[in-house]
């Protein structure tokens, strides 16, 4: 799904327009509606001026949110060779030309990522990875950061005031979530079922995203049928 957000703020009217393509994230739209109501109330009460409210909303929601959700297994990734830094257990993938580099969270914080094209952080390290000392590394990372099978929303990792345990539960059934250049992204398992095949398919989709980020500096998810 692609979700483009356009804000129009005038006193005392606050409006938000969303255009969705290929699916809908109801939990996110609910959040936006809540922000809309809060923003309108705040402006009526003169609690926020137009500029500050704009900055606040853009910070909270980001510019673009990408989510891939498909009922079709993605074919094996056939693109360029990629170097993926992995914190934790190496993933089981179909592709033979993906080079995995074992890393630690300390390596990530010290930017000692050995020219990796992306970073995978495995489930057993997610609680530690949500420690506030690493948040800035994710926010400033020049390469995509993936959190594997997280039970918590992305704010667990990029908000220094939240621990993994304190963060909200992830409601969108995404197996891989991540952050890259001020944008959040997520990839669900095919048919929302966890099998060896669907997990490998999600990694293949991630590799396509990483290749795009490496070659263009941007990241967009396209479903297999598109």
PDB file of C-alpha atoms in Angstrom:
ATOM      1  CA  UNK A   1       0.000   0.000   0.000  1.00  0.00           C
ATOM      2  CA  UNK A   2       1.096   3.538  -0.695  1.00  0.00           C
ATOM      3  CA  UNK A   3      -0.309   6.227   1.567  1.00  0.00           C
ATOM      4  CA  UNK A   4       0.258   9.842   0.625  1.00  0.00           C
ATOM      5  CA  UNK A   5      -0.650  12.447   3.210  1.00  0.00           C
ATOM      6  CA  UNK A   6      -1.519  16.067   2.487  1.00  0.00           C
ATOM      7  CA  UNK A   7      -2.123  18.548   5.276  1.00  0.00           C
ATOM      8  CA  UNK A   8      -4.231  21.686   4.952  1.00  0.00           C
ATOM      9  CA  UNK A   9      -4.296  23.822   8.084  1.00  0.00           C
ATOM     10  CA  UNK A  10      -6.166  27.080   8.464  1.00  0.00           C
ATOM     11  CA  UNK A  11      -7.576  28.708  11.554  1.00  0.00           C
ATOM     12  CA  UNK A  12      -9.932  27.435  12.888  1.00  0.00           C
ATOM     13  CA  UNK A  13     -10.337  24.668  10.314  1.00  0.00           C
ATOM     14  CA  UNK A  14      -8.007  21.687  10.215  1.00  0.00           C
ATOM     15  CA  UNK A  15      -8.241  19.225   7.330  1.00  0.00           C
ATOM     16  CA  UNK A  16      -6.298  16.167   6.268  1.00  0.00           C
ATOM     17  CA  UNK A  17      -6.519  14.342   2.960  1.00  0.00           C
ATOM     18  CA  UNK A  18      -5.321  10.786   2.418  1.00  0.00           C
ATOM     19  CA  UNK A  19      -5.019   8.879  -0.854  1.00  0.00           C
ATOM     20  CA  UNK A  20      -4.543   5.135  -0.550  1.00  0.00           C
ATOM     21  CA  UNK A  21      -3.533   2.763  -3.292  1.00  0.00           C
ATOM     22  CA  UNK A  22      -3.639  -1.031  -3.121  1.00  0.00           C
ATOM     23  CA  UNK A  23      -5.047  -1.537   0.330  1.00  0.00           C
ATOM     24  CA  UNK A  24      -5.816   0.306   3.510  1.00  0.00           C
ATOM     25  CA  UNK A  25      -4.201   0.400   6.958  1.00  0.00           C
ATOM     26  CA  UNK A  26      -7.157   1.014   9.237  1.00  0.00           C
ATOM     27  CA  UNK A  27      -5.078   1.415  12.394  1.00  0.00           C
ATOM     28  CA  UNK A  28      -3.020   4.175  10.804  1.00  0.00           C
ATOM     29  CA  UNK A  29      -6.071   5.969   9.453  1.00  0.00           C
ATOM     30  CA  UNK A  30      -7.596   5.817  12.914  1.00  0.00           C
ATOM     31  CA  UNK A  31      -4.460   7.482  14.275  1.00  0.00           C
ATOM     32  CA  UNK A  32      -4.698  10.200  11.648  1.00  0.00           C
ATOM     33  CA  UNK A  33      -8.325  10.854  12.508  1.00  0.00           C
ATOM     34  CA  UNK A  34      -7.369  11.215  16.157  1.00  0.00           C
ATOM     35  CA  UNK A  35      -4.618  13.665  15.242  1.00  0.00           C
ATOM     36  CA  UNK A  36      -7.104  15.594  13.108  1.00  0.00           C
ATOM     37  CA  UNK A  37      -9.512  16.018  16.006  1.00  0.00           C
ATOM     38  CA  UNK A  38      -6.745  16.920  18.453  1.00  0.00           C
ATOM     39  CA  UNK A  39      -5.309  19.430  16.014  1.00  0.00           C
ATOM     40  CA  UNK A  40      -8.648  21.112  15.376  1.00  0.00           C
ATOM     41  CA  UNK A  41      -9.340  21.392  19.095  1.00  0.00           C
ATOM     42  CA  UNK A  42      -5.858  22.764  19.801  1.00  0.00           C
ATOM     43  CA  UNK A  43      -6.170  25.441  17.141  1.00  0.00           C
ATOM     44  CA  UNK A  44      -9.617  26.521  18.302  1.00  0.00           C
ATOM     45  CA  UNK A  45      -8.214  26.933  21.813  1.00  0.00           C
ATOM     46  CA  UNK A  46      -5.137  28.731  20.457  1.00  0.00           C
ATOM     47  CA  UNK A  47      -2.909  26.051  21.987  1.00  0.00           C
ATOM     48  CA  UNK A  48      -0.842  25.675  18.829  1.00  0.00           C
ATOM     49  CA  UNK A  49      -0.149  27.991  15.957  1.00  0.00           C
ATOM     50  CA  UNK A  50      -0.276  26.821  12.361  1.00  0.00           C
ATOM     51  CA  UNK A  51       3.462  26.380  11.965  1.00  0.00           C
ATOM     52  CA  UNK A  52       3.996  24.361  15.143  1.00  0.00           C
ATOM     53  CA  UNK A  53       1.022  22.108  14.426  1.00  0.00           C
ATOM     54  CA  UNK A  54       2.321  21.409  10.927  1.00  0.00           C
ATOM     55  CA  UNK A  55       5.734  20.430  12.267  1.00  0.00           C
ATOM     56  CA  UNK A  56       4.203  18.258  14.994  1.00  0.00           C
ATOM     57  CA  UNK A  57       1.999  16.320  12.596  1.00  0.00           C
ATOM     58  CA  UNK A  58       4.711  15.819  10.018  1.00  0.00           C
ATOM     59  CA  UNK A  59       7.013  14.523  12.748  1.00  0.00           C
ATOM     60  CA  UNK A  60       4.408  12.113  14.090  1.00  0.00           C
ATOM     61  CA  UNK A  61       3.254  10.663  10.805  1.00  0.00           C
ATOM     62  CA  UNK A  62       6.206  11.006   8.427  1.00  0.00           C
ATOM     63  CA  UNK A  63       5.805  11.824   4.754  1.00  0.00           C
ATOM     64  CA  UNK A  64       5.186   8.403   3.240  1.00  0.00           C
ATOM     65  CA  UNK A  65       4.309   5.040   4.724  1.00  0.00           C
ATOM     66  CA  UNK A  66       4.847   1.918   2.649  1.00  0.00           C
ATOM     67  CA  UNK A  67       3.230  -1.436   3.375  1.00  0.00           C
ATOM     68  CA  UNK A  68       3.359  -4.586   1.270  1.00  0.00           C
ATOM     69  CA  UNK A  69       0.530  -7.061   1.672  1.00  0.00           C
ATOM     70  CA  UNK A  70      -0.016  -9.813  -0.880  1.00  0.00           C
ATOM     71  CA  UNK A  71      -1.691 -13.165  -1.307  1.00  0.00           C
ATOM     72  CA  UNK A  72       0.907 -14.271  -3.846  1.00  0.00           C
ATOM     73  CA  UNK A  73       4.359 -15.656  -3.047  1.00  0.00           C
ATOM     74  CA  UNK A  74       7.023 -13.401  -4.489  1.00  0.00           C
ATOM     75  CA  UNK A  75       9.506 -15.081  -6.859  1.00  0.00           C
ATOM     76  CA  UNK A  76      13.106 -15.395  -5.754  1.00  0.00           C
ATOM     77  CA  UNK A  77      15.073 -12.130  -5.903  1.00  0.00           C
ATOM     78  CA  UNK A  78      17.255 -12.117  -9.049  1.00  0.00           C
ATOM     79  CA  UNK A  79      18.801  -8.667  -8.736  1.00  0.00           C
ATOM     80  CA  UNK A  80      22.269  -7.484  -7.843  1.00  0.00           C
ATOM     81  CA  UNK A  81      24.365  -9.020  -5.080  1.00  0.00           C
ATOM     82  CA  UNK A  82      23.646  -7.413  -1.719  1.00  0.00           C
ATOM     83  CA  UNK A  83      25.588  -7.206   1.523  1.00  0.00           C
ATOM     84  CA  UNK A  84      23.284  -7.403   4.550  1.00  0.00           C
ATOM     85  CA  UNK A  85      24.504  -6.797   8.070  1.00  0.00           C
ATOM     86  CA  UNK A  86      22.729  -9.109  10.520  1.00  0.00           C
ATOM     87  CA  UNK A  87      22.452  -8.714  14.287  1.00  0.00           C
ATOM     88  CA  UNK A  88      21.450 -12.141  15.566  1.00  0.00           C
ATOM     89  CA  UNK A  89      20.698 -15.367  13.743  1.00  0.00           C
ATOM     90  CA  UNK A  90      21.244 -15.316   9.994  1.00  0.00           C
ATOM     91  CA  UNK A  91      17.962 -15.628   8.056  1.00  0.00           C
ATOM     92  CA  UNK A  92      17.150 -18.677   5.933  1.00  0.00           C
ATOM     93  CA  UNK A  93      16.675 -17.353   2.395  1.00  0.00           C
ATOM     94  CA  UNK A  94      16.412 -18.828  -1.101  1.00  0.00           C
ATOM     95  CA  UNK A  95      18.864 -16.429  -2.716  1.00  0.00           C
ATOM     96  CA  UNK A  96      22.489 -17.582  -3.033  1.00  0.00           C
ATOM     97  CA  UNK A  97      23.948 -14.212  -3.966  1.00  0.00           C
ATOM     98  CA  UNK A  98      23.044 -12.437  -0.713  1.00  0.00           C
ATOM     99  CA  UNK A  99      26.075 -11.960   1.524  1.00  0.00           C
ATOM    100  CA  UNK A 100      25.283 -11.791   5.255  1.00  0.00           C
ATOM    101  CA  UNK A 101      27.700  -9.996   7.590  1.00  0.00           C
ATOM    102  CA  UNK A 102      27.416 -10.790  11.329  1.00  0.00           C
ATOM    103  CA  UNK A 103      27.267  -7.534  13.309  1.00  0.00           C
ATOM    104  CA  UNK A 104      26.517  -6.309  16.817  1.00  0.00           C
ATOM    105  CA  UNK A 105      24.469  -3.371  18.055  1.00  0.00           C
ATOM    106  CA  UNK A 106      27.743  -1.749  19.066  1.00  0.00           C
ATOM    107  CA  UNK A 107      28.896  -1.986  15.446  1.00  0.00           C
ATOM    108  CA  UNK A 108      25.721  -0.229  14.373  1.00  0.00           C
ATOM    109  CA  UNK A 109      26.103   2.585  16.897  1.00  0.00           C
ATOM    110  CA  UNK A 110      29.754   3.094  15.940  1.00  0.00           C
ATOM    111  CA  UNK A 111      28.860   2.983  12.216  1.00  0.00           C
ATOM    112  CA  UNK A 112      31.093  -0.050  11.779  1.00  0.00           C
ATOM    113  CA  UNK A 113      28.749  -1.747   9.319  1.00  0.00           C
ATOM    114  CA  UNK A 114      31.379  -2.921   6.797  1.00  0.00           C
ATOM    115  CA  UNK A 115      29.700  -1.263   3.818  1.00  0.00           C
ATOM    116  CA  UNK A 116      26.435  -3.152   4.319  1.00  0.00           C
ATOM    117  CA  UNK A 117      23.510  -2.267   2.047  1.00  0.00           C
ATOM    118  CA  UNK A 118      21.002  -2.779   4.883  1.00  0.00           C
ATOM    119  CA  UNK A 119      20.803  -4.036   8.459  1.00  0.00           C
ATOM    120  CA  UNK A 120      18.599  -6.866   9.774  1.00  0.00           C
ATOM    121  CA  UNK A 121      18.006  -7.020  13.538  1.00  0.00           C
ATOM    122  CA  UNK A 122      16.654 -10.376  14.600  1.00  0.00           C
ATOM    123  CA  UNK A 123      13.838 -10.985  17.056  1.00  0.00           C
ATOM    124  CA  UNK A 124      16.049 -12.102  19.964  1.00  0.00           C
ATOM    125  CA  UNK A 125      17.805  -8.710  19.971  1.00  0.00           C
ATOM    126  CA  UNK A 126      14.764  -6.448  19.562  1.00  0.00           C
ATOM    127  CA  UNK A 127      14.301  -5.617  23.230  1.00  0.00           C
ATOM    128  CA  UNK A 128      17.947  -4.571  23.522  1.00  0.00           C
ATOM    129  CA  UNK A 129      17.794  -2.797  20.156  1.00  0.00           C
ATOM    130  CA  UNK A 130      14.986  -0.588  21.490  1.00  0.00           C
ATOM    131  CA  UNK A 131      17.305   0.936  24.086  1.00  0.00           C
ATOM    132  CA  UNK A 132      17.375   4.727  23.771  1.00  0.00           C
ATOM    133  CA  UNK A 133      21.102   4.829  22.983  1.00  0.00           C
ATOM    134  CA  UNK A 134      20.450   3.289  19.546  1.00  0.00           C
ATOM    135  CA  UNK A 135      17.527   5.476  18.430  1.00  0.00           C
ATOM    136  CA  UNK A 136      19.690   8.121  16.778  1.00  0.00           C
ATOM    137  CA  UNK A 137      21.562   5.428  14.817  1.00  0.00           C
ATOM    138  CA  UNK A 138      18.284   4.300  13.234  1.00  0.00           C
ATOM    139  CA  UNK A 139      17.083   7.832  12.548  1.00  0.00           C
ATOM    140  CA  UNK A 140      20.339   8.884  10.889  1.00  0.00           C
ATOM    141  CA  UNK A 141      21.154   5.607   9.144  1.00  0.00           C
ATOM    142  CA  UNK A 142      22.083   6.018   5.442  1.00  0.00           C
ATOM    143  CA  UNK A 143      20.862   2.458   4.797  1.00  0.00           C
ATOM    144  CA  UNK A 144      17.528   0.704   5.582  1.00  0.00           C
ATOM    145  CA  UNK A 145      17.134  -0.874   9.023  1.00  0.00           C
ATOM    146  CA  UNK A 146      14.853  -3.916   9.302  1.00  0.00           C
ATOM    147  CA  UNK A 147      13.426  -5.282  12.557  1.00  0.00           C
ATOM    148  CA  UNK A 148      12.478  -8.936  12.141  1.00  0.00           C
ATOM    149  CA  UNK A 149       9.209 -10.238  13.620  1.00  0.00           C
ATOM    150  CA  UNK A 150       8.755  -7.343  16.014  1.00  0.00           C
ATOM    151  CA  UNK A 151       5.736  -7.450  18.289  1.00  0.00           C
ATOM    152  CA  UNK A 152       5.953  -3.681  18.792  1.00  0.00           C
ATOM    153  CA  UNK A 153       5.451  -0.642  16.554  1.00  0.00           C
ATOM    154  CA  UNK A 154       8.379   1.210  14.992  1.00  0.00           C
ATOM    155  CA  UNK A 155       8.294   3.887  17.721  1.00  0.00           C
ATOM    156  CA  UNK A 156       9.784   1.316  20.099  1.00  0.00           C
ATOM    157  CA  UNK A 157      13.068   1.786  18.255  1.00  0.00           C
ATOM    158  CA  UNK A 158      13.128   5.433  17.180  1.00  0.00           C
ATOM    159  CA  UNK A 159      11.539   7.107  20.211  1.00  0.00           C
ATOM    160  CA  UNK A 160      14.156   7.516  22.940  1.00  0.00           C
ATOM    161  CA  UNK A 161      11.464   7.767  25.614  1.00  0.00           C
ATOM    162  CA  UNK A 162       9.946   4.349  24.874  1.00  0.00           C
ATOM    163  CA  UNK A 163      11.251   0.932  25.811  1.00  0.00           C
ATOM    164  CA  UNK A 164      10.315  -2.197  23.877  1.00  0.00           C
ATOM    165  CA  UNK A 165       8.026  -3.278  26.680  1.00  0.00           C
ATOM    166  CA  UNK A 166       6.288   0.120  26.902  1.00  0.00           C
ATOM    167  CA  UNK A 167       5.598   0.501  23.182  1.00  0.00           C
ATOM    168  CA  UNK A 168       2.218  -0.363  21.640  1.00  0.00           C
ATOM    169  CA  UNK A 169       1.642  -3.810  20.191  1.00  0.00           C
ATOM    170  CA  UNK A 170       1.959  -4.074  16.422  1.00  0.00           C
ATOM    171  CA  UNK A 171      -1.546  -4.563  14.977  1.00  0.00           C
ATOM    172  CA  UNK A 172      -0.829  -4.727  11.247  1.00  0.00           C
ATOM    173  CA  UNK A 173       0.494  -8.334  10.972  1.00  0.00           C
ATOM    174  CA  UNK A 174       3.799  -7.175   9.494  1.00  0.00           C
ATOM    175  CA  UNK A 175       6.679  -9.644   9.728  1.00  0.00           C
ATOM    176  CA  UNK A 176       9.362  -7.121   8.765  1.00  0.00           C
ATOM    177  CA  UNK A 177       9.199  -3.483   9.786  1.00  0.00           C
ATOM    178  CA  UNK A 178      11.829  -0.832   9.354  1.00  0.00           C
ATOM    179  CA  UNK A 179      12.964   2.721   8.932  1.00  0.00           C
ATOM    180  CA  UNK A 180      14.769   4.553   6.142  1.00  0.00           C
ATOM    181  CA  UNK A 181      15.207   8.268   5.499  1.00  0.00           C
ATOM    182  CA  UNK A 182      12.261   9.515   7.578  1.00  0.00           C
ATOM    183  CA  UNK A 183       9.910   6.815   6.275  1.00  0.00           C
ATOM    184  CA  UNK A 184       8.463   3.754   7.966  1.00  0.00           C
ATOM    185  CA  UNK A 185       7.912   0.569   5.980  1.00  0.00           C
ATOM    186  CA  UNK A 186       6.459  -2.861   6.653  1.00  0.00           C
ATOM    187  CA  UNK A 187       6.119  -6.214   4.916  1.00  0.00           C
ATOM    188  CA  UNK A 188       3.441  -8.732   5.838  1.00  0.00           C
ATOM    189  CA  UNK A 189       3.638 -12.458   5.287  1.00  0.00           C
ATOM    190  CA  UNK A 190       1.761 -13.786   2.265  1.00  0.00           C
ATOM    191  CA  UNK A 191      -1.786 -14.780   3.259  1.00  0.00           C
ATOM    192  CA  UNK A 192      -0.796 -13.746   6.824  1.00  0.00           C
ATOM    193  CA  UNK A 193       0.555 -17.257   7.429  1.00  0.00           C
ATOM    194  CA  UNK A 194       4.014 -17.965   8.828  1.00  0.00           C
ATOM    195  CA  UNK A 195       5.624 -20.794   6.895  1.00  0.00           C
ATOM    196  CA  UNK A 196       9.119 -21.283   5.539  1.00  0.00           C
ATOM    197  CA  UNK A 197       7.887 -20.260   2.089  1.00  0.00           C
ATOM    198  CA  UNK A 198       6.083 -17.085   3.196  1.00  0.00           C
ATOM    199  CA  UNK A 199       9.009 -15.949   5.354  1.00  0.00           C
ATOM    200  CA  UNK A 200      11.426 -16.469   2.469  1.00  0.00           C
ATOM    201  CA  UNK A 201       9.061 -14.586   0.177  1.00  0.00           C
ATOM    202  CA  UNK A 202       9.051 -11.626   2.570  1.00  0.00           C
ATOM    203  CA  UNK A 203      12.844 -11.554   2.509  1.00  0.00           C
ATOM    204  CA  UNK A 204      12.813 -11.597  -1.297  1.00  0.00           C
ATOM    205  CA  UNK A 205      10.543  -8.544  -1.209  1.00  0.00           C
ATOM    206  CA  UNK A 206      12.926  -6.894   1.253  1.00  0.00           C
ATOM    207  CA  UNK A 207      15.882  -7.543  -1.065  1.00  0.00           C
ATOM    208  CA  UNK A 208      14.059  -5.779  -3.915  1.00  0.00           C
ATOM    209  CA  UNK A 209      13.476  -2.795  -1.641  1.00  0.00           C
ATOM    210  CA  UNK A 210      17.124  -2.742  -0.566  1.00  0.00           C
ATOM    211  CA  UNK A 211      18.307  -2.848  -4.165  1.00  0.00           C
ATOM    212  CA  UNK A 212      16.081   0.126  -4.973  1.00  0.00           C
ATOM    213  CA  UNK A 213      17.393   2.055  -1.970  1.00  0.00           C
ATOM    214  CA  UNK A 214      20.969   1.257  -2.984  1.00  0.00           C
ATOM    215  CA  UNK A 215      20.577   2.332  -6.609  1.00  0.00           C
ATOM    216  CA  UNK A 216      18.126   5.239  -6.306  1.00  0.00           C
ATOM    217  CA  UNK A 217      18.277   6.394  -2.692  1.00  0.00           C
ATOM    218  CA  UNK A 218      14.522   5.872  -2.371  1.00  0.00           C
ATOM    219  CA  UNK A 219      12.350   2.979  -1.307  1.00  0.00           C
ATOM    220  CA  UNK A 220       8.984   1.897  -2.719  1.00  0.00           C
ATOM    221  CA  UNK A 221       7.080  -1.332  -2.250  1.00  0.00           C
ATOM    222  CA  UNK A 222       5.341  -2.917  -5.207  1.00  0.00           C
ATOM    223  CA  UNK A 223       3.130  -5.949  -4.836  1.00  0.00           C
ATOM    224  CA  UNK A 224       3.914  -8.885  -7.127  1.00  0.00           C
ATOM    225  CA  UNK A 225       0.799  -8.366  -9.225  1.00  0.00           C
ATOM    226  CA  UNK A 226       1.620  -4.712  -9.923  1.00  0.00           C
TER     227      UNK A 226
END
